[in-house]
Tab-separated table of C-alpha atoms and ligand atoms in Angstrom:
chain	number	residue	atom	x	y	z
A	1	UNK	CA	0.000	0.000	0.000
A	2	UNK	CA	1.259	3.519	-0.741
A	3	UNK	CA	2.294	5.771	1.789
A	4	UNK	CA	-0.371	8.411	2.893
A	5	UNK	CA	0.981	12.159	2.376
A	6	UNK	CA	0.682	14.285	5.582
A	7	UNK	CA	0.013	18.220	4.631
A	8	UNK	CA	0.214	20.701	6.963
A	9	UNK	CA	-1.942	23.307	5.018
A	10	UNK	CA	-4.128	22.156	2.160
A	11	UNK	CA	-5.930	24.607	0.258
A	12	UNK	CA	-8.716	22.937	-2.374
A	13	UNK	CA	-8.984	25.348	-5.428
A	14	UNK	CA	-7.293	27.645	-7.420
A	15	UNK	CA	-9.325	30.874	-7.866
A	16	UNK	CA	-8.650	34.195	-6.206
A	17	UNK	CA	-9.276	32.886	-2.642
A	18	UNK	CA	-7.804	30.025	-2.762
A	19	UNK	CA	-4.302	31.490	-4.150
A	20	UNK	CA	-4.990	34.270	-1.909
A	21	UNK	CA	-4.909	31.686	1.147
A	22	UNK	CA	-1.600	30.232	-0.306
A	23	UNK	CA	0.361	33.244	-0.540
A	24	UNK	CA	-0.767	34.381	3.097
A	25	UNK	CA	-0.100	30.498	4.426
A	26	UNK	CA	2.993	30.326	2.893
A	27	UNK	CA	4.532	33.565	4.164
A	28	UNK	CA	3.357	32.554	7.221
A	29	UNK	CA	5.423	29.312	6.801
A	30	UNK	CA	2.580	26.731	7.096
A	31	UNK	CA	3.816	25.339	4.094
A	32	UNK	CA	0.682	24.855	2.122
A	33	UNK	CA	0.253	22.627	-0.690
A	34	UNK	CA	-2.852	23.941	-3.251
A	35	UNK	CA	-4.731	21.472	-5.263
A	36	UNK	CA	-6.129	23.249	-8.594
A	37	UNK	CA	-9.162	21.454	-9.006
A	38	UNK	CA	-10.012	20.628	-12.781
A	39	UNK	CA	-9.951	24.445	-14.370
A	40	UNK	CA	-6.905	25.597	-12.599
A	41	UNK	CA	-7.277	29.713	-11.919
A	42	UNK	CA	-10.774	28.760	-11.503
A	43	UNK	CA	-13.747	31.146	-12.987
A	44	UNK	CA	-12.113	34.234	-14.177
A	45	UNK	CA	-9.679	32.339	-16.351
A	46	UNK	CA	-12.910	32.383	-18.415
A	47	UNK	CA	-13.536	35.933	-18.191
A	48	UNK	CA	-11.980	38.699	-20.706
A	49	UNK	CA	-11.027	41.952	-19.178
A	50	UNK	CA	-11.292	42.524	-15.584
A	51	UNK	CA	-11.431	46.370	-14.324
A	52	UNK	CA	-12.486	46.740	-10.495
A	53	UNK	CA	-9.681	44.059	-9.026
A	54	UNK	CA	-7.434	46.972	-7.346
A	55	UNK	CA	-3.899	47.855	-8.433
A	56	UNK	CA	-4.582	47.399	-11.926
A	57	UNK	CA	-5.550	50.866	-13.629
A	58	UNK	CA	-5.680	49.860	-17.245
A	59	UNK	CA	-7.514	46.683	-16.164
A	60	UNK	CA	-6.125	43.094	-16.605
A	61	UNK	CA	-7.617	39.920	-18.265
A	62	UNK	CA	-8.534	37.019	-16.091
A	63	UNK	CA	-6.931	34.595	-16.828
A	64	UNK	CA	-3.093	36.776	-16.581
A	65	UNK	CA	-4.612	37.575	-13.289
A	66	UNK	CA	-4.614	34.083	-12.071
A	67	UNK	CA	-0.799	33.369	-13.238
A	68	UNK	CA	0.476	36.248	-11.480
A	69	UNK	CA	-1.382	34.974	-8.098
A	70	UNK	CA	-0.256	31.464	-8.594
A	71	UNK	CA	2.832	33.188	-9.534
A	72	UNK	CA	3.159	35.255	-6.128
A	73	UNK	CA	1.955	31.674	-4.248
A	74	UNK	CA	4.212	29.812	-5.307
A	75	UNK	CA	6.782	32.476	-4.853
A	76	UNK	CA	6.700	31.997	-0.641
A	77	UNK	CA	6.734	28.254	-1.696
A	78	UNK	CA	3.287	27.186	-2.304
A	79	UNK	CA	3.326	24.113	-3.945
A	80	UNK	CA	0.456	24.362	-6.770
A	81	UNK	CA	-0.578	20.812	-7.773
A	82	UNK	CA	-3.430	19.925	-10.384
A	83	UNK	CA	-5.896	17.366	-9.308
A	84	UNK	CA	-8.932	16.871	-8.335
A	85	UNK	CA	-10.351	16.521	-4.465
A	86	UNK	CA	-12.909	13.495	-4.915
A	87	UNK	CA	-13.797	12.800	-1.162
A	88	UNK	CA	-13.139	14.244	2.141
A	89	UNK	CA	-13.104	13.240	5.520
A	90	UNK	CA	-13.331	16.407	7.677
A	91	UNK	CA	-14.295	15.165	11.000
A	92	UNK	CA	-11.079	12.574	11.571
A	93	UNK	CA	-7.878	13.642	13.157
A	94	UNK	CA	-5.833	14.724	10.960
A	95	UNK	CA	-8.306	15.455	8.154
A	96	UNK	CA	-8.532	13.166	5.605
A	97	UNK	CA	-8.873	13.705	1.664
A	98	UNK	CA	-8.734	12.031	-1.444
A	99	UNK	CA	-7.457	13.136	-4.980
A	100	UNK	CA	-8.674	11.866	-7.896
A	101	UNK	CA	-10.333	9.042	-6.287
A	102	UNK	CA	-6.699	7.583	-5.918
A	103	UNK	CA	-3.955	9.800	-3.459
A	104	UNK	CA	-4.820	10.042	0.235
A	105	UNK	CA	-3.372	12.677	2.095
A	106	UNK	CA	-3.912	14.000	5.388
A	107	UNK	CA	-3.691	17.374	6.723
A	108	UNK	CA	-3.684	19.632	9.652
A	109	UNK	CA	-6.107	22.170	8.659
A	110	UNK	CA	-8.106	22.593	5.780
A	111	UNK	CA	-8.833	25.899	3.630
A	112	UNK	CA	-11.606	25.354	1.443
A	113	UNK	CA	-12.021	27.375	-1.812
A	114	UNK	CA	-13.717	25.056	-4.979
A	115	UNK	CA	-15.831	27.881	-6.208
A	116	UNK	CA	-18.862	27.917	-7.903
A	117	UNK	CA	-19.748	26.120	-11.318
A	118	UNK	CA	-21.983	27.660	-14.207
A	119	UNK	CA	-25.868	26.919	-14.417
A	120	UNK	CA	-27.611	25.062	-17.220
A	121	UNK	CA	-31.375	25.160	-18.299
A	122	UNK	CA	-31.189	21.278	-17.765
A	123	UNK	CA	-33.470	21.434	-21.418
A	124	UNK	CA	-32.486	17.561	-22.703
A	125	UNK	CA	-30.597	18.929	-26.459
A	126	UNK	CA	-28.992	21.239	-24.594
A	127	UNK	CA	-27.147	18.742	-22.169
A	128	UNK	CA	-27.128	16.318	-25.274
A	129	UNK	CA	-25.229	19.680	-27.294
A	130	UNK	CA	-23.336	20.299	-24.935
A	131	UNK	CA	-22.094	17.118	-24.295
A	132	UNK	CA	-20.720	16.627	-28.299
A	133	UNK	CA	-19.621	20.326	-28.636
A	134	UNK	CA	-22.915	21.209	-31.074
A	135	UNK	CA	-22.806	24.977	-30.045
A	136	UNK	CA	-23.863	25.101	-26.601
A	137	UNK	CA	-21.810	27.286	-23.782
A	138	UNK	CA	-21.762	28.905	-20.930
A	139	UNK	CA	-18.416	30.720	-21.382
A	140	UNK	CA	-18.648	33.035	-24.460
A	141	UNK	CA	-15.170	34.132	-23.852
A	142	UNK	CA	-14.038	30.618	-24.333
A	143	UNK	CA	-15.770	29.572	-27.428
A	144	UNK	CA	-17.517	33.055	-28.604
A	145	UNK	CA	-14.764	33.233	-31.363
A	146	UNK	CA	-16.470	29.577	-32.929
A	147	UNK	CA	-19.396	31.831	-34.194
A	148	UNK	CA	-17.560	34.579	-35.775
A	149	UNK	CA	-19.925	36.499	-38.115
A	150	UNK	CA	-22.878	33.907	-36.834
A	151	UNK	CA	-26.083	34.191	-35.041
A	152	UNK	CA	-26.079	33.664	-31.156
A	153	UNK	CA	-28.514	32.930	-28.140
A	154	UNK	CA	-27.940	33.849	-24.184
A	155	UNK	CA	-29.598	33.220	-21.797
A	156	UNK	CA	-29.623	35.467	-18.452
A	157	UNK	CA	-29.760	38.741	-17.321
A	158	UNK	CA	-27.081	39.485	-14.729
A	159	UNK	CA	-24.031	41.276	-15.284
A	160	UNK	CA	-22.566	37.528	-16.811
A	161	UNK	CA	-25.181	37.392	-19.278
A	162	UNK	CA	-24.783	41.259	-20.007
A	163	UNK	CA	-21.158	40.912	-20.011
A	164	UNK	CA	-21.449	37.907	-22.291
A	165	UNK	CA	-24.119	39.054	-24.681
A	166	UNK	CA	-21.809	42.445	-25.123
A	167	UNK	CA	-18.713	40.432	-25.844
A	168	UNK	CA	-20.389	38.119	-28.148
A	169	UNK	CA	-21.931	41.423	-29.904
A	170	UNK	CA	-18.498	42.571	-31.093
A	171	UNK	CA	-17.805	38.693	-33.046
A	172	UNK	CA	-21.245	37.910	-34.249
A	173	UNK	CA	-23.663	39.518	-36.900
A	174	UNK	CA	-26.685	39.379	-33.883
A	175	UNK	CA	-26.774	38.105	-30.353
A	176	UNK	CA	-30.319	37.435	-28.908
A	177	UNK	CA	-30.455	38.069	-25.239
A	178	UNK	CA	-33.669	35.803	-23.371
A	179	UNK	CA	-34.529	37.456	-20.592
A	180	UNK	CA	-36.872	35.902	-18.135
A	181	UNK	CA	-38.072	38.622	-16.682
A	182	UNK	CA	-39.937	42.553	-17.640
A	183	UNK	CA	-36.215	43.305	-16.821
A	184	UNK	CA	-32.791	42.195	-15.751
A	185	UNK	CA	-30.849	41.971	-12.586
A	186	UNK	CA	-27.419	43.386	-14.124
A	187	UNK	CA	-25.668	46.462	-12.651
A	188	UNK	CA	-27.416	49.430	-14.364
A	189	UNK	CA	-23.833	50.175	-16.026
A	190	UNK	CA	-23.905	46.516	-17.689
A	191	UNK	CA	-27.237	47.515	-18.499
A	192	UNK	CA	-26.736	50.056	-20.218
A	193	UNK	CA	-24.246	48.728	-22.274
A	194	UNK	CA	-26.485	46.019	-23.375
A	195	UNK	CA	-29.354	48.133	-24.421
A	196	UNK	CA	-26.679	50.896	-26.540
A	197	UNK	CA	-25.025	47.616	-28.663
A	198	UNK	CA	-27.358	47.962	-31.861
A	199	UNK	CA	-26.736	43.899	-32.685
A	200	UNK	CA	-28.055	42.906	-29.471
A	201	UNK	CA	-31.885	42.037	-29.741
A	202	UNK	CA	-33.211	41.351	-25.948
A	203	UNK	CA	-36.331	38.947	-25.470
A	204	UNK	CA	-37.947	40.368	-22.366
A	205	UNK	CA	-40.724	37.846	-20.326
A	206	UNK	CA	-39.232	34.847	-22.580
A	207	UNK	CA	-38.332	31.270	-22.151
A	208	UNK	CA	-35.981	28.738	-23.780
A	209	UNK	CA	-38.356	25.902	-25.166
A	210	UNK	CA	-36.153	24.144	-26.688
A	211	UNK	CA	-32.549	23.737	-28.648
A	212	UNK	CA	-32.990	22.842	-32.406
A	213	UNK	CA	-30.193	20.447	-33.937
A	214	UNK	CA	-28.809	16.970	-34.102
A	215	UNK	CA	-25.427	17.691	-34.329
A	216	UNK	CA	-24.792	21.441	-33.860
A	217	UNK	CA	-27.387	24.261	-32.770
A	218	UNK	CA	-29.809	25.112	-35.077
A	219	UNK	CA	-32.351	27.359	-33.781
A	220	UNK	CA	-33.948	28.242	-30.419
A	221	UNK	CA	-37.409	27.691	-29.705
A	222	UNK	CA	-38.270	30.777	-27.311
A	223	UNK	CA	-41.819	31.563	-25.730
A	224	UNK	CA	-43.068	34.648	-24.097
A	225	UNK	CA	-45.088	33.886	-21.608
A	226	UNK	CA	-46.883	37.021	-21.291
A	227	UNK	CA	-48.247	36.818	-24.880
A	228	UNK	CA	-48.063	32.861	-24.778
A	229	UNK	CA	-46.567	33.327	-28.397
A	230	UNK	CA	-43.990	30.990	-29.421
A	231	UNK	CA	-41.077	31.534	-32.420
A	232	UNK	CA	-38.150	29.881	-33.305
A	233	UNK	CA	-34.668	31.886	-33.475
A	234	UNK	CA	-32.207	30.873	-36.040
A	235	UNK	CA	-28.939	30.746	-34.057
A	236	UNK	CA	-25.934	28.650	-34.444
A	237	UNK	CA	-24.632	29.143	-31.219
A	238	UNK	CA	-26.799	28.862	-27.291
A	239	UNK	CA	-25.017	30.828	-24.342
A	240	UNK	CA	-26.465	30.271	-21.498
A	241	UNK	CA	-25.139	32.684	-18.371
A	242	UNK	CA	-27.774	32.346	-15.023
A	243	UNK	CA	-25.517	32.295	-12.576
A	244	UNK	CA	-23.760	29.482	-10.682
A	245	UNK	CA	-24.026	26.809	-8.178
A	246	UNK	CA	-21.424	26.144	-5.797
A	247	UNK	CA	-18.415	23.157	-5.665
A	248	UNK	CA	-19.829	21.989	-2.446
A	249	UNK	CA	-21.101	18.291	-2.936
A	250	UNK	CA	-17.813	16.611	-1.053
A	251	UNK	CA	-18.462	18.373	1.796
A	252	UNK	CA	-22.114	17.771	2.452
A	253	UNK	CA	-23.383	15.921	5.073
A	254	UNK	CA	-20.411	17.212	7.123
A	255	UNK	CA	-20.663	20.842	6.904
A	256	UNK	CA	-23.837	23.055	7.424
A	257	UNK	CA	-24.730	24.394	4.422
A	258	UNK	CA	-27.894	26.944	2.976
A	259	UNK	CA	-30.071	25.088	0.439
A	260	UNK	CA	-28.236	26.329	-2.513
A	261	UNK	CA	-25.173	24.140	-0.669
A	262	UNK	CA	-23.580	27.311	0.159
A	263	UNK	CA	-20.896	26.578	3.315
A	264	UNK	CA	-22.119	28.227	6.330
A	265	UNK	CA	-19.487	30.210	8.267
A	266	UNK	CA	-19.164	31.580	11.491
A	267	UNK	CA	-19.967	35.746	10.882
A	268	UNK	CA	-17.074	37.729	10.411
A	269	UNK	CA	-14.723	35.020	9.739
A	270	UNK	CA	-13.839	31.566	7.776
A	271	UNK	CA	-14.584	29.185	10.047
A	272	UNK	CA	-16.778	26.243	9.370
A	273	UNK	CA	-18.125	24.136	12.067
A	274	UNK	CA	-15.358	21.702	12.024
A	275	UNK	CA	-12.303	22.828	13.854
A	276	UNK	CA	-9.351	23.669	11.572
A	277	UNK	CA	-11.872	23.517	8.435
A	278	UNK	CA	-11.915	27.029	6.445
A	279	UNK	CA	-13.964	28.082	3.690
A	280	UNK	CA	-13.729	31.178	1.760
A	281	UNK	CA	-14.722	32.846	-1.902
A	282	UNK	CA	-17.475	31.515	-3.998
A	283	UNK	CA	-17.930	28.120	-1.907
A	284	UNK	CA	-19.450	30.380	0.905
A	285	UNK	CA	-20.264	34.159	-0.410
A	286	UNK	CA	-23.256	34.062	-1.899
A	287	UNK	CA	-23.549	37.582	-1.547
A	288	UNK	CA	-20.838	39.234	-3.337
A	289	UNK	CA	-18.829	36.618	-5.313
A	290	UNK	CA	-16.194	39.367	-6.515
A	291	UNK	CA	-12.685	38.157	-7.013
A	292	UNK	CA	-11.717	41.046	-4.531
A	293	UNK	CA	-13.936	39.968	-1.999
A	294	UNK	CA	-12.992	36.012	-2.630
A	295	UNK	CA	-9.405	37.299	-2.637
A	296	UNK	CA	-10.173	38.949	0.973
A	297	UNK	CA	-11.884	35.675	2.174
A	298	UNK	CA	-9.230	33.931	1.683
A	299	UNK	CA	-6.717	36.408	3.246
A	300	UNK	CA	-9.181	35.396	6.197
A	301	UNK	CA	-8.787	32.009	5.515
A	302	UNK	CA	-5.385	31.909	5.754
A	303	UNK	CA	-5.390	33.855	9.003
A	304	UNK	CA	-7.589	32.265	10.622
A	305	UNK	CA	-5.664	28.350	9.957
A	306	UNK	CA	-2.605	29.714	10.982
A	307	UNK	CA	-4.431	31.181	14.296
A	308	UNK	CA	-6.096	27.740	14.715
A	309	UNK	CA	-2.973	25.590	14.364
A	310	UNK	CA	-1.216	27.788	16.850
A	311	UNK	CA	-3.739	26.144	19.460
A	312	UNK	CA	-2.787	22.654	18.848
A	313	UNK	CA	-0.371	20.680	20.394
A	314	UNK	CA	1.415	19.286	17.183
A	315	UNK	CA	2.278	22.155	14.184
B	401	NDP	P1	-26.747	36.203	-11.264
B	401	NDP	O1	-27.236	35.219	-10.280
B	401	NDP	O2	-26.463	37.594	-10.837
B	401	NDP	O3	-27.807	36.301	-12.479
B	401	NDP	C1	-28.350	35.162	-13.049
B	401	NDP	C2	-29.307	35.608	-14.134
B	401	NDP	O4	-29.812	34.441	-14.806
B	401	NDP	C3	-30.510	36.358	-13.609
B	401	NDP	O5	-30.853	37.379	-14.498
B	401	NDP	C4	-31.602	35.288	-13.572
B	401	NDP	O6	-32.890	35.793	-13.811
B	401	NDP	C5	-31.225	34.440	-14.766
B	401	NDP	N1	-31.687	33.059	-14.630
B	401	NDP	C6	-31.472	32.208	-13.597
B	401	NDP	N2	-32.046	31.008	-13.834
B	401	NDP	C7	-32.625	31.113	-15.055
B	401	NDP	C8	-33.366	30.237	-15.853
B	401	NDP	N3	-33.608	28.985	-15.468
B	401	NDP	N4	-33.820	30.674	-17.048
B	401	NDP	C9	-33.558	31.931	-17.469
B	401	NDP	N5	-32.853	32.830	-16.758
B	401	NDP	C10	-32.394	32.423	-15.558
B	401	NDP	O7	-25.450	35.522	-11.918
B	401	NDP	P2	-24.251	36.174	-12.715
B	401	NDP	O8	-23.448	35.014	-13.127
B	401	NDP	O9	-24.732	37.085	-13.764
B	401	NDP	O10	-23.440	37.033	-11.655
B	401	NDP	C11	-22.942	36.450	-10.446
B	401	NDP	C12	-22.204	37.504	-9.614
B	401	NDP	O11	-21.000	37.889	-10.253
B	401	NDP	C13	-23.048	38.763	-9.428
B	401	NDP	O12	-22.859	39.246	-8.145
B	401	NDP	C14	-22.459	39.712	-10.462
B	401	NDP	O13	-22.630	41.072	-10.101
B	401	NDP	C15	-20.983	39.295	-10.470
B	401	NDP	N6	-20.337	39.601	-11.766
B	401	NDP	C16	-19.610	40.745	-11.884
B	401	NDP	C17	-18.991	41.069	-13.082
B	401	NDP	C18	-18.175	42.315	-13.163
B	401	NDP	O14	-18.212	43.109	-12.222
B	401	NDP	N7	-17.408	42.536	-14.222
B	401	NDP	C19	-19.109	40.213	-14.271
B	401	NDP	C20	-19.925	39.049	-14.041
B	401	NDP	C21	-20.502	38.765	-12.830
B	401	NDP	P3	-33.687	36.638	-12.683
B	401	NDP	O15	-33.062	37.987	-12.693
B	401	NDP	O16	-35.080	36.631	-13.211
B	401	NDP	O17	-33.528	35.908	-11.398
C-alpha cells in the first residue's frame, strides 16, 4: 500500500481565494500545498477583461490575473498541484482527503475554496449539445470566437449574461439576449451597455423551449409567456449565463450548508463548524462573489488556519 501524504496546510482550489490563502499560508510558513481542481485559476480564467480588481488601472484579463497569483503563491513556496479533491473526511484527526479518487493525504487544517460552477437550463438537447460540442456554452469568452460572423442565443440577465451578450456582440452579426423577466438583474452600467449595442436584440418575459439540432445548434425555440406566443430563433450558437451553483457536494453531510449548498461560516470570519476547516470565496459568499472579496476571504482564511494551528499541540 502507498504511503499516505501528511500536509500541513491544504488549500482545495485555485481561484482568487484560494491562491490568496496560499500566498498568506505560505509567508506565514505553514507550508501549504494547493490542489487546482479541474480548471486551474478557476472562474475568471474564463472571463476577458477585468477592471475593479485593485492595483490594476488599465484593467487586466482574467486569466493573466490568475498566473500572477499562482505566480506570487508559489513564490513563498506554495506548492500548486493539479488534481482533483474526490472525497473528504473532515471530522477525523488529521483530516482526511482524497485526490482523484486515488492519493490520500492528510492534513492539519483545511482551507476550502472550490468555487462555484456555471448553471444550465437542464433542457435535454442542450445537455445532449453540450455534451458533443454542437454549439452550446456557458463561457462566451471561451468559445464566442467559434461563431464569428454567426447568429447567437444567451440566456440570463445578470451582469454575466450582459457581459457575455456584449462580448459576443463585437464577433457575431446578432446576439439574442432571453430574458426571463420585464427586466434584468445586471448592474445598471452593464445595463446600459447592453441596451446601446445595436446587434443585441433582448427577449424580455421569454423562455428557452427548446434547442434545435442533431449535431450542432440550429435554432432556439423561445416563448413569451406574457403573450403565450412561441417563435423559433435561427442561431448557431446557445449561451447560457444564469448564474452558478457552488463546488460543495464533497463536503455535504459534514458541513452546514444553505439550500443552494452554500458553506455556512461563522460571521465575520472563515470558520466552518469543524475545527481547523476554512472556507472562503465563492464556496461560501453568496452575496458578493467578486474576485476582490474572494481574494479577501481567503486572506481570512489563511489567518484564521494559521491562528487555529497555533492552538494545537502538534504544528
Ligand atoms: P446572477 O445570479 O447575478 O444572475 C443570473 C441571471 O440568470 C438572472 O438574471 C436570472 O434571472 C437568470 N436566470 C437564472 N435562472 C434562469 C433560468 N432557469 N432561465 C432563465 N434565466 C435564468 O449571476 P451572474 O453570473 O450574472 O453574476 C454572479 C455575480 O458575479 C453577481 O454578483 C455579479 O454582479 C458578479 N459579476 C460581476 C462582473 C463584473 O463586475 N465585471 C461580471 C460578471 C458577474 P432573474 O433575474 O429573473 O432571477
Amino acid at each position: 500500500m502507498s504511503k499516505v501524504e501528511h500536509i500541513h496546510c491544504l488549500i482545495i482550489g485555485s481561484g482568487p481565494a484560494g491562491y490568496t490563502a496560499a500566498i498568506y499560508a505560505a509567508r506565514a510558513d505553514l507550508k501549504p500545498v494547493l490542489y487546482t481542481g479541474l480548471t486551474p485559476g478557476g472562474q475568471l480564467t474564463e472571463t476577458t477583461e477585468v477592471d475593479n480588481f485593485p492595483g490594476y488601472p488599465k484593467g487586466i484579463t482574467g486569466p493573466i490575473l490568475m498566473e500572477d497569483l499562482k505566480a506570487q503563491a508559489e513564490r513563498f513556496g506554495t506548492q500548486v498541484r493539479f488534481g482533483l479533491v474526490t472525497k473528504a473526511d473532515l471530522k477525523s484527526t488529521p483530516k482526511r482527503v482524497w485526490v482523484d479518487e486515488t492519493i490520500e493525504i492528510t492534513a492539519d487544517t483545511i482551507i476550502i475554496s472550490t468555487g462555484a460552477s456555471a448553471k444550465w437550463l437542464g433542457l435535454p438537447n442542450e445537455t445532449r449539445l453540450r455534451m458533443n460540442a454542437g454549439g452550446v456554452s456557458a463561457c462566451a469568452v471561451c468559445d464566442g470566437f467559434f461563431f464569428k460572423g454567426q447568429e447567437v442565443a444567451i440566456v440570463g440577465a445578470g451582469d454575466t449574461a450582459a457581459e457575455e451578450a456584449t462580448y459576443l456582440a463585437k464577433l457575431c452579426k446578432k446576439v439574442f439576449m432571453i430574458v426571463r423577466r420585464g427586466e434584468m438583474r445586471a448592474s445598471k452600467a452593464m445595463q446600459n451597455r447592453v441596451l446601446n449595442t445595436p446587434n443585441i436584440e433582448i427577449l424580455w418575459d421569454s423562455e428557452t423551449e427548446d434547442i434545435l439540432g442533431k449535431d450542432a445548434v440550429e435554432g432556439v425555440v423561445v416563448k413569451n409567456h406574457k403573450t403565450g406566443e412561441s417563435k423559433t430563433l435561427t442561431v448557431t450558437g446557445f449561451f447560457v449565463a444564469i448564474g452558478h451553483k457552488p463546488n460543495t457536494d464533497i463536503f455535504k453531510g459534514q458541513l452546514d450548508m444553505d439550500d443552494m449548498g452554500y458553506i455556512q461560516v461563522v460571521p465575520g470570519s472563515s470558520k466552518t463548524k469543524i475545527e481547523g476547516v476554512f472556507a472562503v470565496g465563492d464556496c461560501f459568499d453568496k452575496t458578493y462573489r467578486q474576485a476582490v472579496t474572494a481574494a479577501g476571504s481567503g486572506c481570512m482564511g489563511a489567518l484564521d488556519a494559521e491562528r487555529w494551528l497555533a492552538t494545537q499541540p502538534v504544528h
